[in-house]
Amino acid sequence: DSGVTQTPKHLITATGQRVTLRCSPRSGDLSVYWYQQSLDQGLQFLIQYYNGEERAKGNILERFSAQQFPDLHSELNLSSLELGDSALYFCASSPLGTSGRADETQYFGPGTRLLVL
Amino acid sequence: AQTVTQSQPEMSVQEAETVTLSCTYDTSENNYYLFWYKQPPSRQMILVIRQEAYKQQNATENRFSVNFQKAAKSFSLKISDSQLGDTAMYFCAFMKHGAAGNKLTFGGGTRVLVKP
C-alpha cells in the first residue's frame, strides 16, 4: 500500500458525459501528479499540482481539468468524454516535486479504470 | 524533450534464474533521476528501484539491481533469483531535477513472465 488513495476504482459512463476522479496523496506529500495509461499511448503525464498550484502540464486535453484543494487532495475532471478517453488514470504523490532537495520519488495510487461506452 | 526506450517488449525467465531488462534514454540534462516501476496484473504501479544520476554507485534493492551507464544513457535492471511474484510489466522512467515540475517520462514497458 503506497498511502495514495484514489476513488472510484472503476467508472463506466457514456460518451459526452463528465466524470470526476479523486485522489488523496500520502500524508505530508505536497505534490500530486496525474497520469493516463492507455493501450495506444502508454503511460503519459497529464498535470502536476504543488501545494494547491499548478506546477507542470503535460499532454492534457482541454476537456480535462484538475485542481488541488487546501487539504491537498486533488480532483481530475474529464468532460465531453469520448471513447478514446477510456484508460487507467493514476494519481501519484511526492514530498515536494519542486527541486532535488528531498526524496522526489513518486508513489502511485491504485488507479481509476474509466470505460467510456 | 526526454525519451525513454525499452527495446524488449517481452521476456521470460525460469524461476530462480536471472533476467536483465534494458532501458535507454535520451536527454541533455545533467541532473536527473531514473526509476524502475513494476506493474503486476493488479495494475498497481510499484516502485522497484531508483537511481540519482550524480551517484556513480549502482542502486540495489534486495534481488533487484541496476547497471547505470551515464555516458551511454543506459539504465538496465537485473532481477536475480526470479520469483513467480516478479511476473509483471516493468517500466523504466526518467525524471529531471527542477523547479519547473517533476514529471515522469516512461518507456513502453517490458512484460516479464517467470515460469515455474
GROMACS .gro file of C-alpha atoms in nm:
model
  233
    1ASP     CA    1   0.000   0.000   0.000
    2SER     CA    2   0.158   0.324  -0.121
    3GLY     CA    3  -0.054   0.550   0.100
    4VAL     CA    4  -0.209   0.721  -0.204
    5THR     CA    5  -0.582   0.662  -0.238
    6GLN     CA    6  -0.799   0.704  -0.544
    7THR     CA    7  -1.173   0.684  -0.589
    8PRO     CA    8  -1.363   0.539  -0.756
    9LYS     CA    9  -1.179   0.223  -0.859
   10HIS     CA   10  -1.397   0.172  -1.163
   11LEU     CA   11  -1.614   0.406  -1.363
   12ILE     CA   12  -1.837   0.325  -1.658
   13THR     CA   13  -2.004   0.610  -1.839
   14ALA     CA   14  -2.131   0.719  -2.178
   15THR     CA   15  -1.984   0.943  -2.441
   16GLY     CA   16  -2.047   1.311  -2.382
   17GLN     CA   17  -2.065   1.273  -2.007
   18ARG     CA   18  -1.850   1.429  -1.736
   19VAL     CA   19  -1.675   1.248  -1.451
   20THR     CA   20  -1.459   1.342  -1.155
   21LEU     CA   21  -1.172   1.132  -1.027
   22ARG     CA   22  -1.046   1.190  -0.677
   23CYS     CA   23  -0.702   1.143  -0.524
   24SER     CA   24  -0.566   1.175  -0.171
   25PRO     CA   25  -0.187   1.195  -0.151
   26ARG     CA   26   0.036   1.032   0.109
   27SER     CA   27   0.041   1.211   0.439
   28GLY     CA   28   0.279   1.506   0.417
   29ASP     CA   29   0.320   1.500   0.039
   30LEU     CA   30   0.260   1.837  -0.124
   31SER     CA   31   0.275   1.738  -0.491
   32VAL     CA   32   0.012   1.544  -0.680
   33TYR     CA   33   0.055   1.413  -1.033
   34TRP     CA   34  -0.198   1.269  -1.274
   35TYR     CA   35  -0.108   1.012  -1.539
   36GLN     CA   36  -0.310   0.835  -1.806
   37GLN     CA   37  -0.235   0.478  -1.912
   38SER     CA   38  -0.397   0.367  -2.236
   39LEU     CA   39  -0.319   0.086  -2.475
   40ASP     CA   40  -0.217   0.309  -2.763
   41GLN     CA   41  -0.048   0.597  -2.576
   42GLY     CA   42   0.121   0.412  -2.291
   43LEU     CA   43   0.178   0.599  -1.965
   44GLN     CA   44   0.152   0.974  -2.012
   45PHE     CA   45   0.189   1.260  -1.770
   46LEU     CA   46  -0.113   1.488  -1.757
   47ILE     CA   47  -0.059   1.750  -1.488
   48GLN     CA   48   0.117   1.827  -1.158
   49TYR     CA   49  -0.005   2.034  -0.866
   50TYR     CA   50   0.212   2.155  -0.583
   51ASN     CA   51   0.053   2.284  -0.265
   52GLY     CA   52  -0.259   2.394  -0.446
   53GLU     CA   53  -0.099   2.546  -0.753
   54GLU     CA   54  -0.046   2.405  -1.099
   55ARG     CA   55   0.323   2.327  -1.143
   56ALA     CA   56   0.354   2.149  -1.475
   57LYS     CA   57   0.131   2.046  -1.760
   58GLY     CA   58   0.173   1.759  -2.000
   59ASN     CA   59  -0.045   1.623  -2.277
   60ILE     CA   60  -0.370   1.711  -2.106
   61LEU     CA   61  -0.669   1.776  -2.327
   62GLU     CA   62  -0.864   2.099  -2.294
   63ARG     CA   63  -1.167   1.890  -2.198
   64PHE     CA   64  -0.974   1.777  -1.889
   65SER     CA   65  -0.904   1.991  -1.587
   66ALA     CA   66  -0.769   1.937  -1.238
   67GLN     CA   67  -0.732   2.113  -0.909
   68GLN     CA   68  -0.573   2.060  -0.571
   69PHE     CA   69  -0.763   2.164  -0.262
   70PRO     CA   70  -0.633   2.316   0.066
   71ASP     CA   71  -0.637   1.971   0.229
   72LEU     CA   72  -0.409   1.863  -0.061
   73HIS     CA   73  -0.647   1.615  -0.218
   74SER     CA   74  -0.686   1.652  -0.591
   75GLU     CA   75  -0.960   1.601  -0.846
   76LEU     CA   76  -0.932   1.534  -1.217
   77ASN     CA   77  -1.237   1.639  -1.417
   78LEU     CA   78  -1.297   1.480  -1.755
   79SER     CA   79  -1.575   1.627  -1.967
   80SER     CA   80  -1.735   1.563  -2.307
   81LEU     CA   81  -1.600   1.212  -2.281
   82GLU     CA   82  -1.504   1.020  -2.593
   83LEU     CA   83  -1.442   0.651  -2.647
   84GLY     CA   84  -1.070   0.722  -2.665
   85ASP     CA   85  -1.069   0.855  -2.310
   86SER     CA   86  -1.112   0.501  -2.180
   87ALA     CA   87  -0.798   0.436  -1.979
   88LEU     CA   88  -0.648   0.378  -1.639
   89TYR     CA   89  -0.591   0.708  -1.461
   90PHE     CA   90  -0.324   0.718  -1.195
   91CYS     CA   91  -0.257   0.970  -0.928
   92ALA     CA   92   0.088   0.986  -0.769
   93SER     CA   93   0.232   1.200  -0.493
   94SER     CA   94   0.575   1.311  -0.377
   95PRO     CA   95   0.701   1.519  -0.085
   96LEU     CA   96   0.794   1.830  -0.283
   97GLY     CA   97   0.821   1.783  -0.656
   98THR     CA   98   0.983   2.121  -0.698
   99SER     CA   99   1.352   2.056  -0.658
  100GLY     CA  100   1.607   1.790  -0.597
  101ARG     CA  101   1.650   1.866  -0.227
  102ALA     CA  102   1.426   1.591  -0.093
  103ASP     CA  103   1.314   1.247  -0.190
  104GLU     CA  104   1.137   1.311  -0.519
  105THR     CA  105   1.015   0.959  -0.575
  106GLN     CA  106   0.655   0.944  -0.687
  107TYR     CA  107   0.428   0.689  -0.521
  108PHE     CA  108   0.125   0.579  -0.715
  109GLY     CA  109  -0.230   0.515  -0.614
  110PRO     CA  110  -0.420   0.207  -0.736
  111GLY     CA  111  -0.572   0.394  -1.028
  112THR     CA  112  -0.924   0.455  -1.158
  113ARG     CA  113  -1.033   0.247  -1.455
  114LEU     CA  114  -1.253   0.454  -1.681
  115LEU     CA  115  -1.461   0.292  -1.951
  116VAL     CA  116  -1.650   0.517  -2.190
  117LEU     CA  117  -1.924   0.342  -2.386
  118ALA     CA  118   1.220   1.653  -2.460
  119GLN     CA  119   1.329   1.335  -2.295
  120THR     CA  120   1.257   0.995  -2.442
  121VAL     CA  121   1.283   0.653  -2.281
  122THR     CA  122   1.315   0.335  -2.483
  123GLN     CA  123   1.267  -0.022  -2.368
  124SER     CA  124   1.361  -0.242  -2.658
  125GLN     CA  125   1.236  -0.573  -2.518
  126PRO     CA  126   0.856  -0.598  -2.530
  127GLU     CA  127   0.852  -0.935  -2.356
  128MET     CA  128   1.089  -1.164  -2.170
  129SER     CA  129   1.053  -1.496  -1.995
  130VAL     CA  130   1.274  -1.648  -1.728
  131GLN     CA  131   1.275  -1.966  -1.524
  132GLU     CA  132   1.213  -1.938  -1.153
  133ALA     CA  133   1.537  -1.879  -0.960
  134GLU     CA  134   1.718  -1.760  -1.272
  135THR     CA  135   1.835  -1.408  -1.357
  136VAL     CA  136   1.688  -1.172  -1.614
  137THR     CA  137   1.810  -0.832  -1.730
  138LEU     CA  138   1.583  -0.565  -1.875
  139SER     CA  139   1.727  -0.290  -2.087
  140CYS     CA  140   1.641   0.079  -2.091
  141THR     CA  141   1.798   0.366  -2.278
  142TYR     CA  142   1.708   0.731  -2.257
  143ASP     CA  143   1.782   1.050  -2.436
  144THR     CA  144   1.835   1.376  -2.252
  145SER     CA  145   2.050   1.685  -2.250
  146GLU     CA  146   2.005   1.722  -1.874
  147ASN     CA  147   2.283   1.651  -1.630
  148ASN     CA  148   2.083   1.616  -1.309
  149TYR     CA  149   1.803   1.363  -1.312
  150TYR     CA  150   1.660   1.051  -1.155
  151LEU     CA  151   1.587   0.715  -1.310
  152PHE     CA  152   1.335   0.464  -1.183
  153TRP     CA  153   1.204   0.117  -1.245
  154TYR     CA  154   0.840   0.058  -1.166
  155LYS     CA  155   0.664  -0.277  -1.163
  156GLN     CA  156   0.302  -0.321  -1.270
  157PRO     CA  157   0.163  -0.665  -1.177
  158PRO     CA  158  -0.171  -0.793  -1.309
  159SER     CA  159  -0.347  -0.586  -1.041
  160ARG     CA  160  -0.228  -0.280  -1.243
  161GLN     CA  161  -0.084  -0.114  -0.933
  162MET     CA  162   0.239   0.081  -1.007
  163ILE     CA  163   0.503  -0.023  -0.757
  164LEU     CA  164   0.843   0.138  -0.722
  165VAL     CA  165   1.122  -0.116  -0.762
  166ILE     CA  166   1.438   0.092  -0.752
  167ARG     CA  167   1.567   0.442  -0.811
  168GLN     CA  168   1.900   0.594  -0.916
  169GLU     CA  169   2.024   0.950  -0.887
  170ALA     CA  170   2.230   1.046  -1.190
  171TYR     CA  171   2.502   1.212  -0.981
  172LYS     CA  172   2.570   0.887  -0.796
  173GLN     CA  173   2.815   0.659  -0.969
  174GLN     CA  174   2.734   0.364  -0.747
  175ASN     CA  175   2.464   0.141  -0.888
  176ALA     CA  176   2.150   0.111  -0.677
  177THR     CA  177   2.049  -0.223  -0.525
  178GLU     CA  178   1.729  -0.332  -0.356
  179ASN     CA  179   1.739  -0.694  -0.241
  180ARG     CA  180   1.717  -0.907  -0.559
  181PHE     CA  181   1.694  -0.603  -0.785
  182SER     CA  182   1.995  -0.411  -0.906
  183VAL     CA  183   2.069  -0.166  -1.183
  184ASN     CA  184   2.357  -0.105  -1.419
  185PHE     CA  185   2.366   0.270  -1.473
  186GLN     CA  186   2.590   0.387  -1.756
  187LYS     CA  187   2.551   0.765  -1.768
  188ALA     CA  188   2.769   0.827  -2.073
  189ALA     CA  189   2.586   0.562  -2.269
  190LYS     CA  190   2.249   0.677  -2.128
  191SER     CA  191   2.167   0.324  -2.031
  192PHE     CA  192   1.985   0.200  -1.721
  193SER     CA  193   1.927  -0.175  -1.710
  194LEU     CA  194   1.750  -0.370  -1.437
  195LYS     CA  195   1.867  -0.710  -1.320
  196ILE     CA  196   1.630  -0.938  -1.136
  197SER     CA  197   1.817  -1.215  -0.955
  198ASP     CA  198   1.666  -1.535  -0.818
  199SER     CA  199   1.342  -1.465  -1.007
  200GLN     CA  200   1.022  -1.548  -0.824
  201LEU     CA  201   0.673  -1.613  -0.958
  202GLY     CA  202   0.561  -1.287  -0.797
  203ASP     CA  203   0.801  -1.098  -1.022
  204THR     CA  204   0.571  -1.165  -1.317
  205ALA     CA  205   0.464  -0.816  -1.425
  206MET     CA  206   0.516  -0.529  -1.665
  207TYR     CA  207   0.828  -0.329  -1.584
  208PHE     CA  208   0.856   0.035  -1.676
  209CYS     CA  209   1.170   0.244  -1.689
  210ALA     CA  210   1.111   0.612  -1.611
  211PHE     CA  211   1.310   0.935  -1.625
  212MET     CA  212   1.263   1.244  -1.413
  213LYS     CA  213   1.474   1.558  -1.429
  214HIS     CA  214   1.554   1.784  -1.136
  215GLY     CA  215   1.399   2.122  -1.141
  216ALA     CA  216   1.152   2.371  -1.009
  217ALA     CA  217   0.953   2.355  -1.331
  218GLY     CA  218   0.792   2.031  -1.238
  219ASN     CA  219   0.891   1.670  -1.186
  220LYS     CA  220   0.701   1.470  -1.441
  221LEU     CA  221   0.796   1.110  -1.509
  222THR     CA  222   0.862   1.007  -1.868
  223PHE     CA  223   0.803   0.635  -1.913
  224GLY     CA  224   0.929   0.378  -2.157
  225GLY     CA  225   0.688   0.146  -2.331
  226GLY     CA  226   0.739  -0.134  -2.080
  227THR     CA  227   0.875  -0.489  -2.079
  228ARG     CA  228   0.650  -0.778  -1.987
  229VAL     CA  229   0.830  -1.032  -1.770
  230LEU     CA  230   0.695  -1.382  -1.727
  231VAL     CA  231   0.853  -1.601  -1.460
  232LYS     CA  232   0.798  -1.969  -1.531
  233PRO     CA  233   0.792  -2.238  -1.261
   0.00000   0.00000   0.00000
